[in-house]
Amino acid sequence: MDISKNLLKIKGGIADTVKLVAVSKTKPVEDIVEAYNAGQRIFGENKVQELIYKQPELPGDIQWHFIGHMQTNKVKFIAPFVSMIEAVDSLKLLREIDKQAAKNHRTINCMMQFHIAGEDTKFGLDLDEAGEILESPDFKELKNVNICGVMGMATFTDDMGQVRGEFRNLKKIFDELKSRYFSASDEFKEISMGMSGDYQIAIEEGSTMVRIGSLIFGERG
Ligand SMILES: *Cc1c(COP(=O)(O)O)cnc(C)c1O
């Protein structure tokens, strides 16, 4: 598997304005080093145990994105170093991230995860739930979290028309939140959508951040 070649091919095919998160879950440290040496700096992991094992083994300027479902009781393990928690889906979780960020004298970037897929197995908020969080007095008290945008996963299907519609929906959700709650914020700007099988469609529909694993590192075992 030629990781650097794969990486450069993907980067060559997308605009510089689209951020690439290299999803390294299940892959060994050596694979991450290879991508790092090819210039990649943003990596995505979805298991806390795996991330805290890998992080100290790798260069300190890597920006780690946590892309999995985050359990409240595990935030403390990644709070000292995580660059972005992409899949925030409750106020309870946001409160814990804020608390742990404060303990570490830092601000943690977060994205709100939306449920855009037809399947009910995927986590995430709907627009009303997000509104409730953003309007709650509790949320307004949080000083150490920085909401950077929205994240979502499309249905796992060959029906690219359906996938496109789901991405379009996430873009609409982003626009709605931006105008209702974040019009004055320069930070709320990211739409994290698109994986190996659908990132080109996601970019056509407005993605600013794609999360790509198998196309860079090969199929996971
Ligand atoms: C695994 C994963 C990806 C990457 O998936 P690929 O199909 O390997 O590109 C992206 N986002 C999330 C949330 C993931 O869990």
Coordinates of N, CA and C and ligand atoms in Angstrom, one line a residue:
M1 N 0.8 -1.2 0.0 CA 0.0 0.0 0.0 C 0.9 1.2 0.0
D2 N 0.7 2.1 -1.0 CA 1.6 3.3 -1.1 C 0.8 4.5 -0.5
I3 N 1.0 4.6 0.7 CA 0.2 5.6 1.5 C 0.5 7.0 0.9
S4 N 1.8 7.4 0.7 CA 2.0 8.8 0.3 C 1.5 9.0 -1.1
K5 N 1.6 8.0 -1.9 CA 1.0 8.2 -3.3 C -0.5 8.4 -3.2
N6 N -1.2 7.6 -2.4 CA -2.6 7.7 -2.3 C -3.0 9.1 -1.8
L7 N -2.3 9.5 -0.8 CA -2.5 10.8 -0.2 C -2.4 12.0 -1.2
L8 N -1.3 11.9 -1.9 CA -1.0 13.0 -2.8 C -2.0 13.0 -4.0
K9 N -2.5 11.8 -4.4 CA -3.5 11.7 -5.4 C -4.8 12.4 -5.0
I10 N -5.2 12.1 -3.7 CA -6.4 12.7 -3.2 C -6.3 14.2 -3.1
K11 N -5.2 14.6 -2.5 CA -5.0 16.0 -2.3 C -5.0 16.8 -3.6
G12 N -4.4 16.1 -4.6 CA -4.3 16.8 -6.0 C -5.7 16.9 -6.6
G13 N -6.6 16.1 -6.1 CA -8.0 16.1 -6.7 C -9.0 17.0 -6.0
I14 N -8.6 17.6 -4.9 CA -9.5 18.4 -4.1 C -8.9 19.8 -4.0
A15 N -9.8 20.8 -3.8 CA -9.4 22.2 -3.7 C -8.6 22.4 -2.4
D16 N -7.7 23.3 -2.4 CA -6.8 23.6 -1.1 C -7.7 24.0 0.0
T17 N -8.9 24.5 -0.3 CA -9.7 25.1 0.8 C -10.5 23.9 1.6
V18 N -10.4 22.7 1.0 CA -11.1 21.6 1.7 C -10.0 20.9 2.6
K19 N -10.3 20.8 3.9 CA -9.4 20.1 4.8 C -9.5 18.6 4.7
L20 N -8.4 18.0 4.7 CA -8.4 16.5 4.7 C -8.0 15.9 6.0
V21 N -8.9 15.1 6.6 CA -8.7 14.4 7.8 C -8.3 13.0 7.4
A22 N -7.1 12.5 7.6 CA -6.7 11.2 7.3 C -7.1 10.3 8.4
V23 N -8.1 9.4 8.1 CA -8.6 8.5 9.2 C -7.8 7.3 9.4
S24 N -7.0 7.3 10.5 CA -6.0 6.3 10.7 C -6.4 5.2 11.7
K25 N -7.7 5.1 12.0 CA -8.2 4.1 13.0 C -7.8 2.7 12.5
T26 N -7.4 1.9 13.4 CA -7.0 0.5 13.2 C -5.6 0.4 12.6
K27 N -5.1 1.5 12.0 CA -3.8 1.4 11.3 C -2.6 1.6 12.3
P28 N -1.5 1.0 12.0 CA -0.3 1.2 12.9 C 0.3 2.5 12.8
V29 N 1.1 2.8 13.8 CA 1.8 4.1 13.9 C 2.7 4.3 12.7
E30 N 3.3 3.2 12.2 CA 4.2 3.4 11.0 C 3.5 4.0 9.8
D31 N 2.2 3.6 9.6 CA 1.4 4.1 8.5 C 1.2 5.6 8.7
I32 N 0.9 6.0 9.9 CA 0.7 7.4 10.2 C 2.0 8.2 9.9
V33 N 3.1 7.6 10.3 CA 4.4 8.3 10.0 C 4.6 8.5 8.5
E34 N 4.2 7.5 7.8 CA 4.4 7.6 6.3 C 3.5 8.8 5.8
A35 N 2.3 8.9 6.2 CA 1.4 10.0 5.8 C 1.9 11.3 6.3
Y36 N 2.4 11.3 7.5 CA 3.0 12.5 8.1 C 4.2 13.0 7.3
N37 N 5.0 12.1 6.9 CA 6.2 12.4 6.1 C 5.8 12.9 4.7
A38 N 4.6 12.6 4.3 CA 4.1 13.1 3.0 C 3.4 14.4 3.2
G39 N 3.5 15.0 4.4 CA 2.9 16.3 4.6 C 1.6 16.4 5.4
Q40 N 1.0 15.2 5.6 CA -0.3 15.2 6.3 C -0.2 15.5 7.8
R41 N -1.1 16.4 8.3 CA -1.0 16.8 9.7 C -2.3 16.5 10.5
I42 N -3.4 16.4 9.8 CA -4.7 16.1 10.5 C -5.0 14.7 10.4
F43 N -5.2 14.0 11.5 CA -5.5 12.6 11.6 C -6.8 12.4 12.4
G44 N -7.6 11.4 12.0 CA -8.8 11.1 12.7 C -8.8 9.7 13.3
E45 N -9.3 9.6 14.6 CA -9.4 8.3 15.3 C -10.8 8.3 15.9
N46 N -11.2 7.0 16.1 CA -12.6 6.9 16.6 C -12.7 6.1 17.9
K47 N -11.5 5.7 18.5 CA -11.5 5.0 19.8 C -10.5 5.7 20.7
V48 N -11.0 6.0 21.9 CA -10.2 6.8 22.9 C -8.9 6.0 23.2
Q49 N -9.1 4.7 23.5 CA -7.9 3.8 23.9 C -6.8 3.9 22.8
E50 N -7.3 3.7 21.6 CA -6.3 3.7 20.5 C -5.6 5.1 20.3
L51 N -6.4 6.1 20.4 CA -5.8 7.5 20.3 C -4.8 7.8 21.4
I52 N -5.1 7.4 22.6 CA -4.1 7.7 23.7 C -2.9 6.8 23.6
Y53 N -3.0 5.7 22.9 CA -1.9 4.9 22.7 C -1.0 5.5 21.6
K54 N -1.6 6.0 20.5 CA -0.8 6.4 19.4 C -0.3 7.8 19.6
Q55 N -1.0 8.7 20.3 CA -0.6 10.1 20.3 C 0.8 10.4 20.8
P56 N 1.2 9.7 21.9 CA 2.6 10.0 22.4 C 3.7 9.4 21.5
E57 N 3.3 8.5 20.7 CA 4.3 7.9 19.8 C 4.6 8.7 18.6
L58 N 3.8 9.8 18.4 CA 3.9 10.5 17.1 C 4.2 12.0 17.3
P59 N 4.6 12.7 16.2 CA 5.0 14.1 16.3 C 3.9 15.0 17.0
G60 N 4.4 15.9 17.7 CA 3.5 16.8 18.5 C 2.7 17.8 17.7
D61 N 3.1 18.0 16.5 CA 2.3 19.0 15.7 C 1.1 18.3 14.9
I62 N 0.9 17.0 15.2 CA -0.3 16.4 14.5 C -1.5 17.0 15.2
Q63 N -2.5 17.3 14.4 CA -3.8 17.7 14.9 C -4.7 16.5 14.9
W64 N -5.1 16.0 16.1 CA -5.9 14.8 16.2 C -7.4 15.2 16.3
H65 N -8.1 14.6 15.4 CA -9.6 14.8 15.4 C -10.2 13.5 16.0
F66 N -11.0 13.7 17.0 CA -11.8 12.5 17.5 C -13.1 12.5 16.7
I67 N -13.3 11.4 15.9 CA -14.4 11.3 15.0 C -15.5 10.3 15.4
G68 N -15.2 9.6 16.5 CA -16.1 8.6 16.9 C -17.2 9.1 17.9
H69 N -18.0 8.2 18.4 CA -19.0 8.6 19.4 C -18.2 8.7 20.7
M70 N -18.3 9.9 21.3 CA -17.5 10.2 22.5 C -18.3 9.9 23.8
Q71 N -17.8 9.1 24.6 CA -18.4 8.9 25.9 C -18.0 9.9 26.9
T72 N -18.9 10.4 27.7 CA -18.6 11.5 28.6 C -17.5 11.2 29.5
N73 N -17.4 9.9 30.0 CA -16.4 9.6 31.0 C -15.0 9.4 30.5
K74 N -14.9 9.5 29.1 CA -13.6 9.3 28.5 C -13.0 10.7 28.0
V75 N -13.7 11.7 28.1 CA -13.2 13.0 27.6 C -11.9 13.4 28.3
K76 N -11.8 13.1 29.5 CA -10.6 13.5 30.3 C -9.3 12.9 29.7
F77 N -9.4 11.8 29.1 CA -8.2 11.2 28.5 C -7.6 11.9 27.3
I78 N -8.5 12.5 26.5 CA -8.0 13.2 25.3 C -8.0 14.7 25.4
A79 N -8.6 15.2 26.5 CA -8.7 16.7 26.6 C -7.4 17.4 26.6
P80 N -6.2 16.8 27.1 CA -5.0 17.6 27.1 C -4.5 17.9 25.7
F81 N -4.8 17.1 24.7 CA -4.2 17.3 23.4 C -5.1 17.3 22.2
V82 N -6.3 16.9 22.3 CA -7.2 16.7 21.1 C -7.4 18.1 20.4
S83 N -7.4 18.1 19.1 CA -7.5 19.3 18.4 C -9.0 19.6 18.0
M84 N -9.8 18.5 17.8 CA -11.2 18.7 17.4 C -12.0 17.5 17.9
I85 N -13.1 17.7 18.5 CA -14.0 16.6 18.8 C -15.2 16.8 17.8
E86 N -15.2 15.9 16.8 CA -16.1 16.1 15.7 C -17.6 15.7 15.9
A87 N -17.8 14.8 16.9 CA -19.1 14.2 16.9 C -19.8 14.5 18.2
V88 N -20.0 15.7 18.5 CA -20.7 16.1 19.8 C -22.2 16.0 19.5
D89 N -22.9 15.3 20.4 CA -24.3 15.1 20.1 C -25.2 15.3 21.4
S90 N -24.6 16.0 22.4 CA -25.5 16.3 23.6 C -24.9 17.5 24.4
L91 N -25.7 18.1 25.1 CA -25.3 19.2 26.0 C -24.4 18.7 27.1
K92 N -24.8 17.5 27.6 CA -24.1 16.8 28.7 C -22.6 16.6 28.3
L93 N -22.4 16.2 27.1 CA -21.1 16.0 26.5 C -20.3 17.3 26.4
L94 N -21.0 18.3 25.9 CA -20.4 19.6 25.8 C -19.9 20.2 27.1
R95 N -20.8 20.0 28.1 CA -20.4 20.4 29.5 C -19.2 19.8 30.0
E96 N -19.1 18.5 29.7 CA -17.9 17.7 30.2 C -16.6 18.1 29.4
I97 N -16.8 18.4 28.1 CA -15.6 18.8 27.3 C -15.2 20.2 27.9
D98 N -16.1 21.0 28.2 CA -15.8 22.4 28.7 C -15.0 22.3 30.0
K99 N -15.5 21.4 30.9 CA -14.9 21.2 32.2 C -13.5 20.7 32.0
Q100 N -13.3 19.7 31.2 CA -12.0 19.1 31.0 C -11.0 20.0 30.3
A101 N -11.6 20.8 29.4 CA -10.7 21.8 28.7 C -10.2 22.9 29.7
A102 N -11.1 23.3 30.5 CA -10.7 24.3 31.5 C -9.6 23.8 32.4
K103 N -9.8 22.5 32.9 CA -8.8 21.9 33.7 C -7.4 21.9 33.0
N104 N -7.4 21.8 31.7 CA -6.2 21.7 30.9 C -5.8 23.1 30.4
H105 N -6.5 24.2 30.9 CA -6.2 25.5 30.5 C -6.2 25.7 29.0
R106 N -7.2 25.1 28.4 CA -7.3 25.3 26.9 C -8.8 25.3 26.5
T107 N -8.9 25.6 25.2 CA -10.2 25.6 24.6 C -10.3 24.4 23.6
I108 N -11.3 23.7 23.6 CA -11.4 22.5 22.7 C -12.4 22.8 21.6
N109 N -11.9 22.6 20.4 CA -12.8 22.8 19.2 C -13.7 21.6 19.1
C110 N -15.0 21.9 18.8 CA -16.0 20.8 18.7 C -16.9 21.1 17.4
M111 N -17.4 20.0 16.9 CA -18.4 20.1 15.9 C -19.7 19.3 16.3
M112 N -20.8 19.8 15.9 CA -22.1 19.1 16.3 C -22.4 18.1 15.2
Q113 N -22.6 16.9 15.7 CA -22.9 15.8 14.8 C -24.4 15.7 14.5
F114 N -24.8 15.7 13.2 CA -26.2 15.6 12.8 C -26.5 14.2 12.2
H115 N -27.7 13.8 12.5 CA -28.2 12.5 12.0 C -28.8 12.8 10.7
I116 N -28.1 12.5 9.6 CA -28.6 12.8 8.2 C -29.0 11.5 7.5
A117 N -28.5 10.4 8.0 CA -28.7 9.1 7.2 C -30.1 8.6 7.5
G118 N -30.5 7.7 6.5 CA -31.8 7.1 6.7 C -31.8 6.0 7.8
E119 N -30.6 5.5 8.0 CA -30.5 4.4 9.0 C -30.6 5.0 10.4
D120 N -31.2 4.2 11.4 CA -31.3 4.8 12.7 C -30.1 4.3 13.6
T121 N -29.1 3.7 13.0 CA -28.0 3.2 13.8 C -27.0 4.4 14.0
K122 N -27.1 5.4 13.3 CA -26.0 6.5 13.4 C -26.4 7.5 14.4
F123 N -25.5 8.0 15.2 CA -25.7 9.0 16.2 C -25.9 10.3 15.6
G124 N -26.4 11.2 16.4 CA -26.5 12.6 15.9 C -27.8 13.3 16.2
L125 N -27.7 14.6 16.1 CA -28.8 15.5 16.5 C -29.7 15.8 15.3
D126 N -30.9 16.4 15.6 CA -31.6 17.0 14.5 C -31.6 18.5 14.8
L127 N -32.1 19.3 13.8 CA -32.0 20.7 14.0 C -32.7 21.3 15.2
D128 N -33.8 20.7 15.6 CA -34.5 21.2 16.8 C -33.7 20.9 18.1
E129 N -33.1 19.7 18.1 CA -32.3 19.4 19.3 C -31.0 20.3 19.4
A130 N -30.5 20.6 18.2 CA -29.3 21.5 18.2 C -29.7 22.9 18.7
G131 N -30.9 23.3 18.3 CA -31.4 24.6 18.7 C -31.6 24.7 20.2
E132 N -32.1 23.6 20.7 CA -32.3 23.6 22.2 C -31.0 23.7 23.0
I133 N -30.0 23.0 22.5 CA -28.7 23.1 23.1 C -28.2 24.5 23.0
L134 N -28.2 25.1 21.8 CA -27.6 26.4 21.6 C -28.3 27.5 22.3
E135 N -29.6 27.3 22.5 CA -30.3 28.4 23.2 C -30.4 28.2 24.7
S136 N -29.9 27.1 25.2 CA -30.0 26.8 26.7 C -29.0 27.7 27.4
P137 N -29.4 28.2 28.6 CA -28.6 29.0 29.5 C -27.3 28.3 29.8
D138 N -27.4 27.0 30.0 CA -26.2 26.2 30.3 C -25.1 26.3 29.2
F139 N -25.6 26.3 28.0 CA -24.6 26.3 26.9 C -23.9 27.7 26.9
K140 N -24.7 28.7 27.2 CA -24.1 30.1 27.2 C -23.0 30.3 28.2
E141 N -23.0 29.4 29.2 CA -22.0 29.5 30.3 C -20.7 28.9 29.9
L142 N -20.7 28.1 28.9 CA -19.5 27.3 28.5 C -18.4 28.3 27.9
K143 N -17.3 28.3 28.5 CA -16.2 29.2 28.1 C -15.1 28.5 27.3
N144 N -15.0 27.2 27.5 CA -13.8 26.5 27.0 C -14.1 25.6 25.8
V145 N -15.2 25.7 25.2 CA -15.5 25.0 24.0 C -15.8 26.0 22.9
N146 N -15.4 25.6 21.7 CA -15.5 26.4 20.5 C -16.2 25.6 19.4
I147 N -17.4 26.1 19.1 CA -18.2 25.3 18.1 C -17.8 25.7 16.7
C148 N -17.2 24.7 16.0 CA -16.6 25.1 14.7 C -17.4 24.7 13.5
G149 N -18.5 24.0 13.7 CA -19.4 23.6 12.6 C -20.1 22.3 12.8
V150 N -20.5 21.7 11.7 CA -21.3 20.5 11.8 C -20.6 19.3 11.1
M151 N -21.0 18.1 11.5 CA -20.5 16.9 11.0 C -21.6 15.9 10.7
G152 N -21.5 15.1 9.7 CA -22.5 14.1 9.5 C -22.0 12.9 8.6
M153 N -22.7 11.8 8.7 CA -22.4 10.6 7.8 C -23.6 10.3 7.0
A154 N -23.4 10.1 5.7 CA -24.5 9.7 4.9 C -24.8 8.2 5.0
T155 N -25.9 7.8 4.6 CA -26.3 6.3 4.6 C -25.2 5.5 3.8
F156 N -24.9 4.3 4.3 CA -24.0 3.4 3.5 C -24.8 2.7 2.4
T157 N -24.8 3.3 1.2 CA -25.6 2.8 0.1 C -24.9 3.1 -1.2
D158 N -25.3 2.4 -2.2 CA -24.8 2.7 -3.6 C -25.7 3.8 -4.2
D159 N -26.8 4.1 -3.6 CA -27.6 5.1 -4.2 C -27.1 6.5 -4.0
M160 N -26.3 7.0 -4.9 CA -25.6 8.2 -4.8 C -26.5 9.4 -4.8
G161 N -27.7 9.2 -5.3 CA -28.7 10.3 -5.3 C -29.2 10.5 -3.8
Q162 N -29.4 9.4 -3.1 CA -29.7 9.5 -1.7 C -28.6 10.2 -0.9
V163 N -27.4 9.7 -1.1 CA -26.2 10.3 -0.4 C -26.1 11.8 -0.7
R164 N -26.3 12.2 -1.9 CA -26.2 13.6 -2.3 C -27.3 14.4 -1.5
G165 N -28.5 13.9 -1.5 CA -29.6 14.5 -0.8 C -29.3 14.7 0.7
E166 N -28.6 13.7 1.3 CA -28.3 13.8 2.7 C -27.2 14.9 3.0
F167 N -26.2 14.9 2.1 CA -25.2 16.0 2.2 C -25.8 17.4 2.1
R168 N -26.7 17.4 1.1 CA -27.4 18.7 0.9 C -28.2 19.2 2.1
N169 N -28.8 18.2 2.8 CA -29.5 18.5 4.0 C -28.6 19.0 5.1
L170 N -27.4 18.4 5.2 CA -26.4 18.9 6.2 C -26.0 20.3 5.9
K171 N -25.8 20.6 4.7 CA -25.4 22.0 4.3 C -26.5 23.0 4.7
K172 N -27.7 22.5 4.5 CA -28.9 23.4 4.8 C -28.9 23.6 6.4
I173 N -28.6 22.6 7.1 CA -28.6 22.7 8.6 C -27.5 23.6 9.0
F174 N -26.3 23.5 8.4 CA -25.2 24.4 8.6 C -25.6 25.9 8.4
D175 N -26.2 26.1 7.2 CA -26.6 27.5 6.9 C -27.6 28.1 7.9
E176 N -28.5 27.2 8.3 CA -29.6 27.6 9.2 C -28.9 28.0 10.6
L177 N -28.1 27.1 11.1 CA -27.4 27.4 12.4 C -26.5 28.7 12.3
K178 N -25.8 28.8 11.1 CA -25.0 29.9 10.9 C -25.8 31.2 11.0
S179 N -26.9 31.2 10.3 CA -27.6 32.5 10.3 C -28.4 32.7 11.7
R180 N -28.8 31.6 12.3 CA -29.5 31.8 13.6 C -28.7 32.1 14.8
Y181 N -27.5 31.4 14.9 CA -26.7 31.5 16.1 C -25.3 31.9 15.9
F182 N -24.7 31.8 14.7 CA -23.3 32.0 14.6 C -22.9 33.1 13.5
S183 N -23.9 34.0 13.2 CA -23.6 34.9 12.2 C -22.4 35.8 12.5
A184 N -22.1 36.0 13.8 CA -21.0 36.9 14.3 C -19.7 36.1 14.5
S185 N -19.8 34.7 14.3 CA -18.6 33.9 14.6 C -17.8 33.6 13.4
D186 N -16.5 33.8 13.5 CA -15.6 33.4 12.4 C -15.2 32.0 12.5
E187 N -15.5 31.4 13.7 CA -15.0 30.0 13.9 C -16.0 29.0 13.4
F188 N -17.3 29.3 13.4 CA -18.3 28.4 12.9 C -18.3 28.4 11.4
K189 N -17.5 27.5 10.8 CA -17.3 27.5 9.4 C -17.2 26.2 8.7
E190 N -17.1 25.1 9.5 CA -16.8 23.8 8.9 C -18.0 22.9 8.7
I191 N -18.0 22.2 7.6 CA -19.0 21.2 7.3 C -18.2 19.9 7.0
S192 N -18.1 19.0 8.0 CA -17.3 17.8 7.9 C -18.2 16.7 7.3
M193 N -18.1 16.5 6.0 CA -18.9 15.4 5.4 C -18.1 14.8 4.2
G194 N -18.2 13.5 4.0 CA -17.5 12.9 2.9 C -16.5 11.9 3.4
M195 N -16.5 10.7 2.9 CA -15.6 9.6 3.3 C -15.0 9.0 2.0
S196 N -14.3 7.9 2.1 CA -13.6 7.4 0.8 C -14.6 7.2 -0.3
G197 N -15.8 6.7 0.0 CA -16.7 6.4 -1.1 C -17.6 7.5 -1.6
D198 N -17.6 8.6 -0.9 CA -18.5 9.7 -1.3 C -18.0 11.1 -1.2
Y199 N -16.7 11.2 -1.0 CA -16.2 12.6 -0.7 C -16.3 13.6 -1.8
Q200 N -16.3 13.1 -3.1 CA -16.4 14.0 -4.2 C -17.8 14.6 -4.2
I201 N -18.8 13.8 -4.0 CA -20.2 14.3 -3.9 C -20.3 15.3 -2.8
A202 N -19.7 14.9 -1.6 CA -19.8 15.8 -0.4 C -19.2 17.2 -0.7
I203 N -18.1 17.2 -1.5 CA -17.4 18.5 -1.8 C -18.3 19.3 -2.7
E204 N -18.9 18.6 -3.7 CA -19.9 19.3 -4.6 C -21.0 19.9 -3.8
E205 N -21.4 19.3 -2.7 CA -22.5 19.8 -1.9 C -22.1 20.7 -0.8
G206 N -20.8 21.1 -0.8 CA -20.4 22.1 0.2 C -19.5 21.7 1.3
S207 N -19.0 20.5 1.3 CA -18.1 20.0 2.4 C -16.9 20.9 2.4
T208 N -16.4 21.2 3.7 CA -15.2 21.9 3.9 C -14.1 21.0 4.5
M209 N -14.5 19.8 4.9 CA -13.6 18.9 5.6 C -14.1 17.5 5.2
V210 N -13.2 16.7 4.6 CA -13.5 15.3 4.3 C -12.7 14.4 5.2
R211 N -13.3 13.3 5.6 CA -12.6 12.3 6.5 C -12.4 11.0 5.7
I212 N -11.1 10.8 5.3 CA -10.8 9.7 4.4 C -9.9 8.7 5.0
G213 N -10.3 7.4 5.1 CA -9.5 6.4 5.6 C -9.0 5.4 4.6
S214 N -9.8 4.5 4.2 CA -9.4 3.3 3.4 C -8.8 3.7 2.1
L215 N -9.1 4.8 1.5 CA -8.5 5.3 0.2 C -7.1 5.7 0.4
I216 N -6.7 6.1 1.6 CA -5.3 6.4 1.9 C -4.5 5.2 2.4
F217 N -5.1 4.5 3.5 CA -4.4 3.5 4.2 C -4.7 2.1 3.8
G218 N -5.7 1.9 2.9 CA -6.1 0.6 2.5 C -7.3 0.1 3.3
E219 N -7.9 -0.9 2.9 CA -9.1 -1.5 3.6 C -8.7 -1.8 5.0
R220 N -9.6 -1.7 5.9 CA -9.3 -2.1 7.3 C -9.7 -3.6 7.4
G221 N -8.9 -4.3 8.3 CA -9.1 -5.7 8.4 C -10.3 -6.1 9.1
Ligands
LIG1 C1 -14.0 5.2 9.5 C2 -14.6 6.6 9.4 C3 -14.3 7.4 8.3 C4 -13.4 7.0 7.1 O1 -14.1 5.9 6.4 P1 -13.4 5.4 5.0 O2 -14.6 4.8 4.3 O3 -12.4 4.4 5.4 O4 -12.9 6.6 4.3 C5 -14.9 8.7 8.2 N1 -15.7 9.1 9.2 C6 -15.9 8.4 10.3 C7 -16.8 9.0 11.4 C8 -15.4 7.1 10.5 O5 -15.7 6.4 11.5

